[in-house]
């Protein structure tokens, strides 16, 4: 792209451009499908059960009030989330998706001459945000598709401002456990902010969720990111939050827009938070669907990365071609060459019929 004539910041001209997938309607039109109803969209780790019915009711009830600005302080939602987590509301800040909070943390902590540490196959957004603030990214190789926390602690230098740990990680679906986290927290120098991105953690039964909130309560320099996009099924609304020591939360408040989270999202998130049944149903769907997919992968002789999240990396060989061929069979998965995994695709776990459609297409495409 030629930006001649614009006095843009030099580093911005060289940023990579995030390419979102095409709208499903457009894919259907290009491939000549009559409707989108029979397409299995298993590309973005969304909740295939949809939003909580209580969240839908709350949105409908809120619609006539949309001429009002939202509650910029997110008073009720911070109180409700704080009660659930056992932290005070002033340790919480809401974002337009947890992606916005990653950006806001970049705004607060990153600039030229600083750096972040992340795992080489962790969520790509961390390095995109670092580049947008002119910071360097130190990408530490994973071991067995899993964060190597010891190596990440050793990779910290005086210029490191943030260490990102996606747990569970997207796109690998792997998780580091309590013992590794505790050992990492003993080693990591006090000057860095550790960000635990827990976008998928609610999919785990509470007894299986690592406890990083204890570090927040102890006042360590730790921020925990959560989102309503995955387990709660509200990806379209864009709402997530960060939990951390009050002093760090205060810094984030200074750089956010006064109305960064919309009013519909605040209402829906509050209702979804109370709907434990929907979370339980979602966990069951994911557990059943994961079994359905992995049993079939084994029968087909396909290697996969065991996952605790609502998606799975499977090795199909020539991932981008397989992705295209699946799409022609009304199944949308995600190619992984962008993550340096050209032989893999990532499949989101859906309802039984979606998964079956995906498996049937995969058998046909791979001839297995
Ligand atoms: C999906 C995802 C998020 C959440 O993004 P939102 O902006 O809240 O929709 C954050 N981190 C990871 C690792 C994810 O996969």
Short mmCIF file of C-alpha atoms and ligand atoms in Angstrom, two decimals:
data_model
loop_
_atom_site.label_atom_id
_atom_site.label_comp_id
_atom_site.label_asym_id
_atom_site.label_seq_id
_atom_site.Cartn_x
_atom_site.Cartn_y
_atom_site.Cartn_z
CA UNK A 1 0.00 0.00 0.00
CA UNK A 2 1.29 3.44 -0.93
CA UNK A 3 0.83 5.92 1.95
CA UNK A 4 2.56 8.84 0.18
CA UNK A 5 1.36 12.18 1.32
CA UNK A 6 0.20 11.03 4.77
CA UNK A 7 2.51 12.04 7.57
CA UNK A 8 1.83 8.76 9.35
CA UNK A 9 3.99 7.36 12.13
CA UNK A 10 6.75 5.42 10.43
CA UNK A 11 6.24 2.17 12.38
CA UNK A 12 2.51 2.16 11.63
CA UNK A 13 3.17 1.91 7.89
CA UNK A 14 5.04 -1.34 8.45
CA UNK A 15 2.54 -3.04 10.76
CA UNK A 16 1.07 -6.36 9.68
CA UNK A 17 -2.63 -6.21 8.87
CA UNK A 18 -4.92 -8.62 10.71
CA UNK A 19 -7.11 -10.28 8.11
CA UNK A 20 -10.42 -11.39 9.54
CA UNK A 21 -12.30 -14.23 7.87
CA UNK A 22 -14.96 -13.29 5.33
CA UNK A 23 -18.55 -13.08 6.55
CA UNK A 24 -20.19 -16.47 6.32
CA UNK A 25 -22.87 -14.99 3.96
CA UNK A 26 -20.13 -13.97 1.52
CA UNK A 27 -18.46 -17.40 1.62
CA UNK A 28 -21.85 -18.96 0.89
CA UNK A 29 -22.47 -16.58 -2.02
CA UNK A 30 -19.04 -17.20 -3.58
CA UNK A 31 -19.43 -20.97 -3.37
CA UNK A 32 -23.00 -20.84 -4.70
CA UNK A 33 -24.72 -22.18 -1.57
CA UNK A 34 -28.43 -21.40 -1.26
CA UNK A 35 -28.37 -20.52 2.43
CA UNK A 36 -26.02 -20.29 5.38
CA UNK A 37 -28.19 -22.51 7.58
CA UNK A 38 -26.42 -25.77 6.82
CA UNK A 39 -22.89 -24.38 7.11
CA UNK A 40 -20.93 -25.59 10.14
CA UNK A 41 -18.96 -22.55 11.27
CA UNK A 42 -16.23 -23.94 13.48
CA UNK A 43 -13.61 -21.26 12.91
CA UNK A 44 -13.60 -18.78 15.79
CA UNK A 45 -14.08 -20.74 19.04
CA UNK A 46 -17.53 -19.27 19.53
CA UNK A 47 -20.14 -20.99 21.70
CA UNK A 48 -22.29 -23.01 19.28
CA UNK A 49 -25.13 -23.10 21.85
CA UNK A 50 -25.48 -19.35 21.39
CA UNK A 51 -25.83 -16.79 24.17
CA UNK A 52 -27.50 -17.60 27.46
CA UNK A 53 -31.30 -17.22 27.01
CA UNK A 54 -31.21 -14.89 30.01
CA UNK A 55 -28.72 -12.66 28.20
CA UNK A 56 -30.99 -12.58 25.14
CA UNK A 57 -33.96 -11.55 27.32
CA UNK A 58 -31.85 -8.83 28.98
CA UNK A 59 -30.82 -7.44 25.58
CA UNK A 60 -34.41 -7.33 24.32
CA UNK A 61 -35.50 -5.59 27.52
CA UNK A 62 -32.63 -3.09 27.18
CA UNK A 63 -33.21 -2.23 23.51
CA UNK A 64 -35.61 0.70 24.10
CA UNK A 65 -33.00 2.38 26.31
CA UNK A 66 -30.26 2.47 23.67
CA UNK A 67 -30.54 6.24 23.18
CA UNK A 68 -28.68 6.53 26.53
CA UNK A 69 -24.92 6.38 26.92
CA UNK A 70 -23.75 3.33 28.84
CA UNK A 71 -22.70 3.38 32.49
CA UNK A 72 -19.08 4.30 31.85
CA UNK A 73 -17.99 2.97 35.23
CA UNK A 74 -19.72 -0.41 34.68
CA UNK A 75 -20.85 -0.13 38.31
CA UNK A 76 -23.21 -3.14 38.50
CA UNK A 77 -21.19 -5.49 36.36
CA UNK A 78 -17.95 -4.82 38.23
CA UNK A 79 -19.79 -5.42 41.49
CA UNK A 80 -21.26 -8.71 40.21
CA UNK A 81 -17.97 -9.98 38.78
CA UNK A 82 -16.10 -8.88 41.91
CA UNK A 83 -18.51 -10.86 44.10
CA UNK A 84 -17.97 -13.97 41.98
CA UNK A 85 -14.19 -13.69 42.09
CA UNK A 86 -13.86 -12.46 45.67
CA UNK A 87 -12.17 -9.19 44.69
CA UNK A 88 -13.28 -5.60 45.18
CA UNK A 89 -14.79 -3.75 42.18
CA UNK A 90 -11.84 -1.35 42.10
CA UNK A 91 -9.66 -4.28 41.03
CA UNK A 92 -11.70 -4.66 37.83
CA UNK A 93 -11.79 -2.83 34.51
CA UNK A 94 -14.11 -3.72 31.62
CA UNK A 95 -13.07 -3.69 27.99
CA UNK A 96 -14.63 -3.94 24.55
CA UNK A 97 -13.55 -7.57 24.45
CA UNK A 98 -10.42 -8.65 26.27
CA UNK A 99 -8.58 -7.70 23.06
CA UNK A 100 -9.17 -4.06 23.93
CA UNK A 101 -7.60 -4.65 27.34
CA UNK A 102 -4.49 -6.12 25.68
CA UNK A 103 -4.32 -2.92 23.64
CA UNK A 104 -4.84 -0.73 26.72
CA UNK A 105 -2.06 -2.58 28.57
CA UNK A 106 0.15 -1.87 25.56
CA UNK A 107 -0.85 1.78 25.79
CA UNK A 108 0.15 1.89 29.46
CA UNK A 109 3.35 -0.15 29.40
CA UNK A 110 4.86 -0.38 25.90
CA UNK A 111 6.89 2.01 23.77
CA UNK A 112 10.08 2.06 21.72
CA UNK A 113 12.91 0.36 23.57
CA UNK A 114 10.63 -1.91 25.62
CA UNK A 115 9.70 -5.53 24.95
CA UNK A 116 7.23 -8.29 25.71
CA UNK A 117 7.85 -12.00 26.29
CA UNK A 118 5.36 -14.53 24.92
CA UNK A 119 5.33 -18.12 23.68
CA UNK A 120 5.97 -18.51 19.95
CA UNK A 121 2.63 -20.22 19.33
CA UNK A 122 0.55 -18.20 21.73
CA UNK A 123 -2.30 -15.85 20.78
CA UNK A 124 -1.04 -13.67 17.92
CA UNK A 125 -2.69 -10.46 19.18
CA UNK A 126 0.08 -9.92 21.79
CA UNK A 127 2.73 -9.40 19.14
CA UNK A 128 0.45 -7.27 16.96
CA UNK A 129 -0.21 -4.93 19.89
CA UNK A 130 3.48 -4.83 20.84
CA UNK A 131 4.35 -3.76 17.27
CA UNK A 132 1.66 -1.08 17.35
CA UNK A 133 3.46 0.50 20.33
CA UNK A 134 6.93 0.01 18.77
CA UNK A 135 7.90 -2.63 21.34
CA UNK A 136 9.94 -5.76 20.54
CA UNK A 137 8.49 -9.25 20.88
CA UNK A 138 10.60 -12.03 22.37
CA UNK A 139 8.91 -15.28 21.30
CA UNK A 140 9.98 -18.27 23.40
CA UNK A 141 9.61 -21.72 21.78
CA UNK A 142 6.90 -23.92 23.23
CA UNK A 143 7.53 -27.46 24.43
CA UNK A 144 4.96 -30.03 23.26
CA UNK A 145 2.72 -27.18 22.10
CA UNK A 146 2.72 -25.86 25.69
CA UNK A 147 4.12 -22.67 27.26
CA UNK A 148 7.64 -23.27 28.60
CA UNK A 149 7.30 -21.00 31.63
CA UNK A 150 10.82 -21.63 32.88
CA UNK A 151 12.32 -20.54 29.56
CA UNK A 152 9.95 -17.56 29.51
CA UNK A 153 11.12 -16.44 32.96
CA UNK A 154 14.71 -16.76 31.76
CA UNK A 155 13.93 -14.68 28.66
CA UNK A 156 13.01 -11.62 30.75
CA UNK A 157 15.48 -8.74 30.37
CA UNK A 158 15.60 -5.23 31.84
CA UNK A 159 13.58 -4.00 28.82
CA UNK A 160 10.74 -6.51 29.39
CA UNK A 161 7.53 -4.81 30.45
CA UNK A 162 4.95 -7.59 30.04
CA UNK A 163 5.02 -11.40 29.96
CA UNK A 164 1.88 -12.83 28.35
CA UNK A 165 0.67 -16.30 29.31
CA UNK A 166 -2.45 -17.52 27.50
CA UNK A 167 -3.88 -20.22 29.75
CA UNK A 168 -5.44 -22.25 28.22
CA UNK A 169 -3.68 -21.15 25.04
CA UNK A 170 -5.25 -20.42 21.67
CA UNK A 171 -4.54 -22.04 19.15
CA UNK A 172 -2.97 -25.06 20.90
CA UNK A 173 -5.63 -25.70 23.59
CA UNK A 174 -2.93 -26.58 26.11
CA UNK A 175 -2.71 -25.36 29.71
CA UNK A 176 0.06 -24.91 32.26
CA UNK A 177 -0.81 -26.19 35.74
CA UNK A 178 -0.58 -24.73 39.21
CA UNK A 179 2.88 -26.12 40.07
CA UNK A 180 4.47 -24.64 36.93
CA UNK A 181 2.70 -21.31 37.48
CA UNK A 182 3.86 -21.17 41.11
CA UNK A 183 7.47 -21.95 40.11
CA UNK A 184 7.27 -19.28 37.39
CA UNK A 185 5.89 -16.69 39.81
CA UNK A 186 8.81 -17.39 42.17
CA UNK A 187 11.31 -16.74 39.38
CA UNK A 188 9.86 -13.89 37.38
CA UNK A 189 11.48 -10.53 38.22
CA UNK A 190 9.28 -8.09 40.14
CA UNK A 191 9.58 -5.32 37.52
CA UNK A 192 7.52 -7.13 34.87
CA UNK A 193 3.75 -7.31 34.62
CA UNK A 194 2.55 -10.90 34.15
CA UNK A 195 -0.68 -11.11 32.14
CA UNK A 196 -2.61 -14.37 32.40
CA UNK A 197 -5.09 -14.45 29.53
CA UNK A 198 -7.83 -16.83 30.68
CA UNK A 199 -10.25 -16.53 27.76
CA UNK A 200 -11.24 -20.22 28.01
CA UNK A 201 -10.86 -20.91 31.72
CA UNK A 202 -14.60 -21.05 32.49
CA UNK A 203 -14.85 -24.12 30.25
CA UNK A 204 -12.96 -26.02 32.94
CA UNK A 205 -14.68 -27.29 36.07
CA UNK A 206 -13.73 -24.95 38.95
CA UNK A 207 -11.54 -27.63 40.60
CA UNK A 208 -9.46 -27.84 37.39
CA UNK A 209 -8.93 -24.08 37.02
CA UNK A 210 -5.46 -22.92 38.09
CA UNK A 211 -5.60 -20.23 40.79
CA UNK A 212 -3.80 -17.10 39.60
CA UNK A 213 -6.25 -14.79 41.37
CA UNK A 214 -4.30 -15.48 44.59
CA UNK A 215 -1.39 -13.52 43.11
CA UNK A 216 -3.69 -10.60 42.36
CA UNK A 217 -4.99 -10.66 45.94
CA UNK A 218 -1.39 -10.79 47.24
CA UNK A 219 -0.69 -7.59 45.30
CA UNK A 220 1.76 -9.13 42.84
CA UNK A 221 2.15 -7.36 39.46
CA UNK A 222 -0.34 -9.66 37.74
CA UNK A 223 -3.35 -8.92 35.53
CA UNK A 224 -5.87 -11.63 34.65
CA UNK A 225 -7.90 -11.24 31.46
CA UNK A 226 -11.32 -12.85 31.05
CA UNK A 227 -13.93 -12.53 28.35
CA UNK A 228 -17.65 -13.03 27.73
CA UNK A 229 -16.88 -14.05 24.12
CA UNK A 230 -16.27 -17.77 24.59
CA UNK A 231 -17.98 -19.72 27.39
CA UNK A 232 -20.68 -17.04 27.78
CA UNK A 233 -21.42 -16.93 24.06
CA UNK A 234 -21.36 -13.12 23.64
CA UNK A 235 -18.52 -12.64 21.13
CA UNK A 236 -20.59 -10.27 18.98
CA UNK A 237 -21.12 -7.81 21.83
CA UNK A 238 -17.40 -7.28 22.59
CA UNK A 239 -17.01 -7.43 26.33
CA UNK A 240 -14.26 -8.72 28.60
CA UNK A 241 -12.47 -7.63 31.75
CA UNK A 242 -9.15 -7.43 33.53
CA UNK A 243 -8.58 -8.16 37.20
CA UNK A 244 -5.51 -6.82 38.94
CA UNK A 245 -4.10 -4.73 41.75
CA UNK A 246 -5.91 -1.40 42.11
CA UNK A 247 -2.83 0.59 41.09
CA UNK A 248 -2.57 -1.24 37.76
CA UNK A 249 -6.32 -1.09 37.12
CA UNK A 250 -6.13 2.66 37.76
CA UNK A 251 -3.49 3.03 35.02
CA UNK A 252 -5.74 1.21 32.53
CA UNK A 253 -8.71 3.45 33.42
CA UNK A 254 -6.60 6.49 32.47
CA UNK A 255 -6.16 5.36 28.86
CA UNK A 256 -9.58 3.85 28.14
CA UNK A 257 -12.38 5.76 26.47
CA UNK A 258 -15.08 6.86 28.95
CA UNK A 259 -17.72 4.68 27.24
CA UNK A 260 -15.53 1.86 25.92
CA UNK A 261 -18.09 -0.86 26.69
CA UNK A 262 -21.55 -0.53 25.18
CA UNK A 263 -24.76 -0.60 27.19
CA UNK A 264 -26.20 -3.72 25.54
CA UNK A 265 -23.02 -5.63 26.40
CA UNK A 266 -23.15 -4.55 30.06
CA UNK A 267 -26.76 -5.79 30.40
CA UNK A 268 -26.16 -9.07 28.60
CA UNK A 269 -22.92 -9.87 30.45
CA UNK A 270 -24.57 -9.34 33.81
CA UNK A 271 -27.40 -11.74 32.91
CA UNK A 272 -24.99 -14.30 31.42
CA UNK A 273 -22.84 -14.22 34.53
CA UNK A 274 -25.79 -15.43 36.63
CA UNK A 275 -26.69 -18.26 34.25
CA UNK A 276 -24.72 -21.16 35.71
CA UNK A 277 -26.95 -23.62 33.87
CA UNK A 278 -25.89 -22.26 30.49
CA UNK A 279 -22.23 -22.53 31.48
CA UNK A 280 -22.82 -26.13 32.59
CA UNK A 281 -24.61 -26.96 29.32
CA UNK A 282 -21.71 -25.40 27.41
CA UNK A 283 -19.13 -27.46 29.33
CA UNK A 284 -21.11 -30.63 28.59
CA UNK A 285 -21.39 -29.81 24.87
CA UNK A 286 -17.66 -29.17 24.65
CA UNK A 287 -16.72 -32.33 26.58
CA UNK A 288 -19.04 -34.51 24.48
CA UNK A 289 -18.01 -32.85 21.23
CA UNK A 290 -14.31 -33.09 22.02
CA UNK A 291 -14.73 -36.83 22.60
CA UNK A 292 -16.70 -37.18 19.35
CA UNK A 293 -13.97 -35.40 17.36
CA UNK A 294 -10.89 -36.98 18.93
CA UNK A 295 -12.26 -40.55 18.81
CA UNK A 296 -12.84 -40.00 15.09
CA UNK A 297 -9.37 -38.45 14.58
CA UNK A 298 -7.85 -41.55 16.15
CA UNK A 299 -9.92 -43.82 13.92
CA UNK A 300 -8.68 -41.81 10.92
CA UNK A 301 -5.09 -42.02 12.15
CA UNK A 302 -4.82 -38.23 12.56
CA UNK A 303 -2.53 -36.69 15.16
CA UNK A 304 -4.07 -33.97 17.32
CA UNK A 305 -2.99 -31.83 20.26
CA UNK A 306 -5.00 -32.80 23.38
CA UNK A 307 -7.00 -29.69 24.31
CA UNK A 308 -8.76 -28.42 27.43
CA UNK A 309 -10.51 -25.63 25.48
CA UNK A 310 -13.40 -25.60 22.96
CA UNK A 311 -11.20 -26.19 19.91
CA UNK A 312 -8.59 -28.68 18.79
CA UNK A 313 -5.51 -28.57 16.56
CA UNK A 314 -5.40 -31.53 14.20
CA UNK A 315 -2.63 -32.44 11.81
CA UNK A 316 -4.08 -32.94 8.35
CA UNK A 317 -1.12 -32.07 6.09
CA UNK A 318 -1.35 -29.02 3.78
CA UNK A 319 -3.70 -27.26 6.17
CA UNK A 320 -4.66 -24.39 3.88
CA UNK A 321 -5.73 -26.73 1.06
CA UNK A 322 -7.71 -28.88 3.48
CA UNK A 323 -9.33 -25.72 4.89
CA UNK A 324 -10.41 -24.74 1.33
CA UNK A 325 -11.72 -28.22 0.55
CA UNK A 326 -13.69 -28.32 3.82
CA UNK A 327 -15.18 -24.94 3.01
CA UNK A 328 -16.49 -26.30 -0.29
CA UNK A 329 -18.25 -28.93 1.86
CA UNK A 330 -19.88 -26.30 4.06
CA UNK A 331 -17.46 -26.62 6.97
CA UNK A 332 -15.43 -23.61 8.06
CA UNK A 333 -12.30 -24.39 10.11
CA UNK A 334 -9.17 -22.25 10.55
CA UNK A 335 -5.86 -22.74 8.72
CA UNK A 336 -2.80 -22.42 10.96
CA UNK A 337 0.06 -21.38 8.65
CA UNK A 338 0.00 -17.95 10.30
CA UNK A 339 1.11 -19.70 13.50
CA UNK A 340 3.88 -21.64 11.75
CA UNK A 341 1.74 -24.78 11.70
CA UNK A 342 1.09 -25.28 7.96
CA UNK A 343 0.08 -28.94 8.42
CA UNK A 344 -2.58 -28.25 11.04
CA UNK A 345 -6.07 -26.83 11.09
CA UNK A 346 -7.95 -25.66 14.19
CA UNK A 347 -11.49 -26.89 14.63
CA UNK A 348 -13.93 -25.36 17.13
CA UNK A 349 -16.03 -27.92 19.00
CA UNK A 350 -19.69 -27.48 18.13
CA UNK A 351 -22.92 -29.36 18.64
CA UNK A 352 -23.07 -33.03 17.70
CA UNK A 353 -24.48 -32.37 14.22
CA UNK A 354 -21.84 -29.69 13.43
CA UNK A 355 -19.05 -31.99 14.53
CA UNK A 356 -20.46 -34.91 12.54
CA UNK A 357 -20.70 -32.72 9.43
CA UNK A 358 -17.10 -31.64 9.96
CA UNK A 359 -15.88 -35.23 10.40
CA UNK A 360 -17.73 -36.45 7.34
CA UNK A 361 -16.19 -33.66 5.25
CA UNK A 362 -12.75 -34.39 6.68
CA UNK A 363 -13.06 -38.11 5.79
CA UNK A 364 -14.09 -37.21 2.25
CA UNK A 365 -11.33 -34.63 1.77
CA UNK A 366 -8.56 -36.79 3.21
CA UNK A 367 -9.88 -40.05 1.77
CA UNK A 368 -9.74 -41.82 5.17
C1 LIG B 1 -10.85 -15.33 21.96
C2 LIG B 1 -9.68 -14.93 22.77
C3 LIG B 1 -9.69 -13.75 23.50
C4 LIG B 1 -10.93 -12.93 23.65
O1 LIG B 1 -11.12 -11.99 22.77
P1 LIG B 1 -12.32 -10.95 22.96
O2 LIG B 1 -11.70 -9.70 22.51
O3 LIG B 1 -12.68 -10.91 24.41
O4 LIG B 1 -13.41 -11.45 22.11
C5 LIG B 1 -8.58 -13.39 24.24
N1 LIG B 1 -7.51 -14.20 24.29
C6 LIG B 1 -7.48 -15.37 23.64
C7 LIG B 1 -6.29 -16.25 23.78
C8 LIG B 1 -8.55 -15.76 22.85
O5 LIG B 1 -8.51 -16.91 22.17
#
